[in-house]
XYZ file of C-alpha atoms in Angstrom:
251
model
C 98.663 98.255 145.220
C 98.158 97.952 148.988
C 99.808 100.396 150.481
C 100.446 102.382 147.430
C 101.930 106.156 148.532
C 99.567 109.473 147.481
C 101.275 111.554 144.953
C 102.412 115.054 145.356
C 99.570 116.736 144.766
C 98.053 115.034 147.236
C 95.987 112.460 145.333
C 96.239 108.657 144.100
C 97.932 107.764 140.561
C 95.461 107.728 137.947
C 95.532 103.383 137.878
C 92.363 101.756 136.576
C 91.793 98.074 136.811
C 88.840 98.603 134.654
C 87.562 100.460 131.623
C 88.013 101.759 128.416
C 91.576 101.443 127.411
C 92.638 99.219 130.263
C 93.758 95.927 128.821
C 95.064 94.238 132.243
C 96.061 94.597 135.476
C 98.424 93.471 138.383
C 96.925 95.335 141.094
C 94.613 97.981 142.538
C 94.791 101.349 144.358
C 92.777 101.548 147.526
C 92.244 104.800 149.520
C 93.697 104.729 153.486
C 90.071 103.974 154.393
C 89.659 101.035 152.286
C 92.934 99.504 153.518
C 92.238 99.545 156.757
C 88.390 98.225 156.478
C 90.809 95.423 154.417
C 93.211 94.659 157.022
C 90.388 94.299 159.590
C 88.700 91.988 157.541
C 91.747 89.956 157.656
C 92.714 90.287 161.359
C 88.475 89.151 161.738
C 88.884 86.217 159.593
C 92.709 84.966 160.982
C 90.737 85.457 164.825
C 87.586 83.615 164.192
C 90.127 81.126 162.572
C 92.099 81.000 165.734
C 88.876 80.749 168.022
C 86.968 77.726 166.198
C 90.875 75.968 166.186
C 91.253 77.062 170.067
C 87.747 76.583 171.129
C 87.394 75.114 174.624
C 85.489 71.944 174.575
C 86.413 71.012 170.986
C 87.907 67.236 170.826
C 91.211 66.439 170.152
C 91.214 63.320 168.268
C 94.222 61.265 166.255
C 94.870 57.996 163.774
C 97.649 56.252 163.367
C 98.572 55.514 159.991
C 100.302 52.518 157.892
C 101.662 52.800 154.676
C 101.823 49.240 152.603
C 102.984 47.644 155.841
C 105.445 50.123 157.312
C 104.239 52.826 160.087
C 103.806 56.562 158.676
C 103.505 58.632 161.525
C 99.915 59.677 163.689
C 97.766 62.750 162.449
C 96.057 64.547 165.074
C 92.603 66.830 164.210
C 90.717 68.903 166.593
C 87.091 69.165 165.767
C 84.682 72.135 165.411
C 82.176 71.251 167.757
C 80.949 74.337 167.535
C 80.295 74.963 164.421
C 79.571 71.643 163.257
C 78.186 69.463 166.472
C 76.645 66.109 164.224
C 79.672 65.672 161.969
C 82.015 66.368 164.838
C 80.305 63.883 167.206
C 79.918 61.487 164.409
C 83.687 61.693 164.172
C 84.866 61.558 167.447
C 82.914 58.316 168.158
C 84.124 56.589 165.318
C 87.847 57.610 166.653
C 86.945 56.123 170.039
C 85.409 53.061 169.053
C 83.005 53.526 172.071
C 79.815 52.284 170.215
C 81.445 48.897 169.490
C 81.382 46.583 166.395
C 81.690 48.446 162.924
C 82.004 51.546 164.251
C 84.846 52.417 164.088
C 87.566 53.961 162.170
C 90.774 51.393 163.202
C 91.226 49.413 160.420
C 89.861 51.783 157.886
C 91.652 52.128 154.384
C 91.730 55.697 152.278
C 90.306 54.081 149.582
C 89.982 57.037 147.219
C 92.867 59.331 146.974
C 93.231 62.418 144.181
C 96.030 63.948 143.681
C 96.476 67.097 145.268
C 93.024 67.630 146.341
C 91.605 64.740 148.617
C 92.627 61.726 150.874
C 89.020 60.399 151.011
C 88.198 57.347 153.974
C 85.483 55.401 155.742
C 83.646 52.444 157.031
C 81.754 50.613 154.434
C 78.364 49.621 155.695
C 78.499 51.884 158.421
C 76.205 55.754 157.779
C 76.886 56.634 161.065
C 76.946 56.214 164.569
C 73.424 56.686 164.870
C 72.570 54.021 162.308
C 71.737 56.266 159.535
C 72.745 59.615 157.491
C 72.526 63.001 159.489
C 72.155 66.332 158.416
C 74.242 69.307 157.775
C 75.315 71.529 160.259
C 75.258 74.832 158.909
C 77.826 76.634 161.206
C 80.060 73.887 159.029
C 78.130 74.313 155.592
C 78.960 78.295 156.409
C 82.765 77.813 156.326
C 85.387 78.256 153.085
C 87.467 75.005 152.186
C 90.892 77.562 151.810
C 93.542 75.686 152.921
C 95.037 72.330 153.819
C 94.386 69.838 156.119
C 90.407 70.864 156.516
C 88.134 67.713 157.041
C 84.955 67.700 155.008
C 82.124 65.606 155.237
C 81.531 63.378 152.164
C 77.952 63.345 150.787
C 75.537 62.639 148.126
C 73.525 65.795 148.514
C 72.161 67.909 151.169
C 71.780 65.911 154.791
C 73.165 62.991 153.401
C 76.492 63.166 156.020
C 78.046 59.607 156.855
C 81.419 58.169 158.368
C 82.822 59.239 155.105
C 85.192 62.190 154.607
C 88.030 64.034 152.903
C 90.911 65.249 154.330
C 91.789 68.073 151.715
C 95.048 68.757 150.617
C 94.900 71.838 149.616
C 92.147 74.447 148.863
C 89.053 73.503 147.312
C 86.766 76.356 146.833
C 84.402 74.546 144.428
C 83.564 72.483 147.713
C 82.388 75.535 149.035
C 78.251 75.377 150.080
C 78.056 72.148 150.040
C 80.150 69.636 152.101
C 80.322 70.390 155.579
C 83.968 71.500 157.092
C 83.814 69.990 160.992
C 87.433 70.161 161.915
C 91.576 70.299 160.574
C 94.688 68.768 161.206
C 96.845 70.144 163.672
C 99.948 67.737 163.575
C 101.361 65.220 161.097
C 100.386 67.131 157.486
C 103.081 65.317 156.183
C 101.501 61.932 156.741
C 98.334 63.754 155.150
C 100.400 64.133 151.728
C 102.537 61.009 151.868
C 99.041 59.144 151.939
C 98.105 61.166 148.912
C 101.083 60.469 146.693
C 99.820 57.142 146.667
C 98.246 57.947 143.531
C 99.215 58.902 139.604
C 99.896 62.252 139.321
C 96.831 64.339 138.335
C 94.771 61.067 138.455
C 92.732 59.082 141.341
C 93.837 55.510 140.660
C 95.432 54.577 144.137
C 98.508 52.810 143.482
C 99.010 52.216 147.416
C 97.484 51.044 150.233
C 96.817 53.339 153.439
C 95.128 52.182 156.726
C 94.221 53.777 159.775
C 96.004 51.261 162.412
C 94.481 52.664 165.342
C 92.195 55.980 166.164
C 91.585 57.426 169.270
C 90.768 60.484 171.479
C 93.995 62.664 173.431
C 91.103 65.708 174.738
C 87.774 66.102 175.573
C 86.575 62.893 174.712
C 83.313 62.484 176.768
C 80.169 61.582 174.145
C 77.540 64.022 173.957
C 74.066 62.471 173.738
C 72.303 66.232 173.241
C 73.715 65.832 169.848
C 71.311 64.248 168.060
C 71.224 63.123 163.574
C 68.524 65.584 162.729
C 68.140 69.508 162.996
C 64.870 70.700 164.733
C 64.624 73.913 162.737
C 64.546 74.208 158.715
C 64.412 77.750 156.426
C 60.758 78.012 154.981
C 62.891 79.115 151.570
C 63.930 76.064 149.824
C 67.726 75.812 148.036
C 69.014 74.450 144.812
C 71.434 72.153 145.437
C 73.490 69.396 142.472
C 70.069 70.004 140.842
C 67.684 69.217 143.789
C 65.780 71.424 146.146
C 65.608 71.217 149.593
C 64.823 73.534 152.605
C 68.508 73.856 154.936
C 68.501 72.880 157.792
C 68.998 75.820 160.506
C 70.546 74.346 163.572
């Protein structure tokens, strides 16, 4: 176990978690070196965490919510626009409304919801705010779906991003590689999860209707026309990806 004491002889219980004549296990022996290489893999991980969530610049963006008629509260995100500058932009335009028309997200239903896994929304007939699909940003691509409340870009395979996404609900590590993270909730989680329990337990069939009443922008809402659909710079090593190859994209 972490943590575990040396005996009095100065060395570490014989515990094996693997070999001959070990059936099981419910937990390891690490030497003082490996814990601490451990616990500064954590601290790394909770900081760059805190940094993308922090990062000055990133927008602060919100919908309010209905539930079959009645209000159900406002969930704010921030966005990674950082680490994931298309799908972020994409986003925050479609919470301002700015381009006009279609795009954007008041009035939008969750139309698929599983239970305890994804609140999934969008505009039908609209890609994008640039008219079409846009690529993945890998900085987004790179990141783990481990916990609640991430927002992941829906797709149909590699650079096939569009105003449709998931809010997850919890983690989703089969996600993992391919659907771009770009931002998380940072108030109102529990209007995240009373929009999923409009659904049959263990099932997707939505037995209630949820609709983004209005959507908007609280921080750093200015548009950013360097942002553009389509990365400059590709790998020369081509990926397998849901049975296709393709070369990722690199910026």
């Amino acid at each position: 176990m972490l943590g575990q004491k040396k005996g009095t002889a100065g060395e570490f219980p014989p515990v094996r978690n693997r070999g001959e004549g070990c059936k099981w296990t419910s937990g390891a022996v690490f030497t003082e070196s490996e814990e601490a290489a451990m616990i500064a893999k954590e601290d790394a991980a909770r900081a760059a965490e805190e940094l993308r969530r922090t990062r000055a610049g990133n927008p602060r963006v919100f919908f309010d919510i209905q539930i079959d008629g009645k209000a159900a509260g406002r969930i704010e995100f921030v966005l990674y626009a950082h680490e994931a500058p298309r799908a972020a932009e994409n986003f925050r335009a479609m919470c301002t409304g700015e381009r006009g028309g279609k795009y954007t997200f008041a009035g939008m239903r969750f139309y698929r919801i599983i239970d305890r896994f994804i609140d999934q929304a969008g505009v039908n007939g609209v890609n994008s705010i640039w008219g079409g699909s846009f690529d993945d940003d890998p900085g987004g691509l790179a990141l783990k779906h481990n916990k609640a409340g991430l927002l992941s870009a829906a797709n149909s395979g590699p650079d096939t991003n569009s105003g449709h996404f998931s809010i997850v609900v919890a983690p989703a590590p089969h996600l993992n590689g391919g659907y771009t993270i770009f931002g998380e909730v940072v108030s109102g989680m529990e209007t995240v999860n009373a929009i999923n329990k409009l659904t049959v337990r263990g099932t997707d069939r939505v037995v209630g209707k949820a609709v983004v009443t209005k959507a908007g922008c609280m921080l750093n809402c200015n548009s950013r026309p360097s942002v553009t659909p389509k990365c400059k710079t590709r790998s020369k090593v081509a990926q397998t990806e849901r049975g296709g190859h393709y070369r990722p994209c690199l910026d």
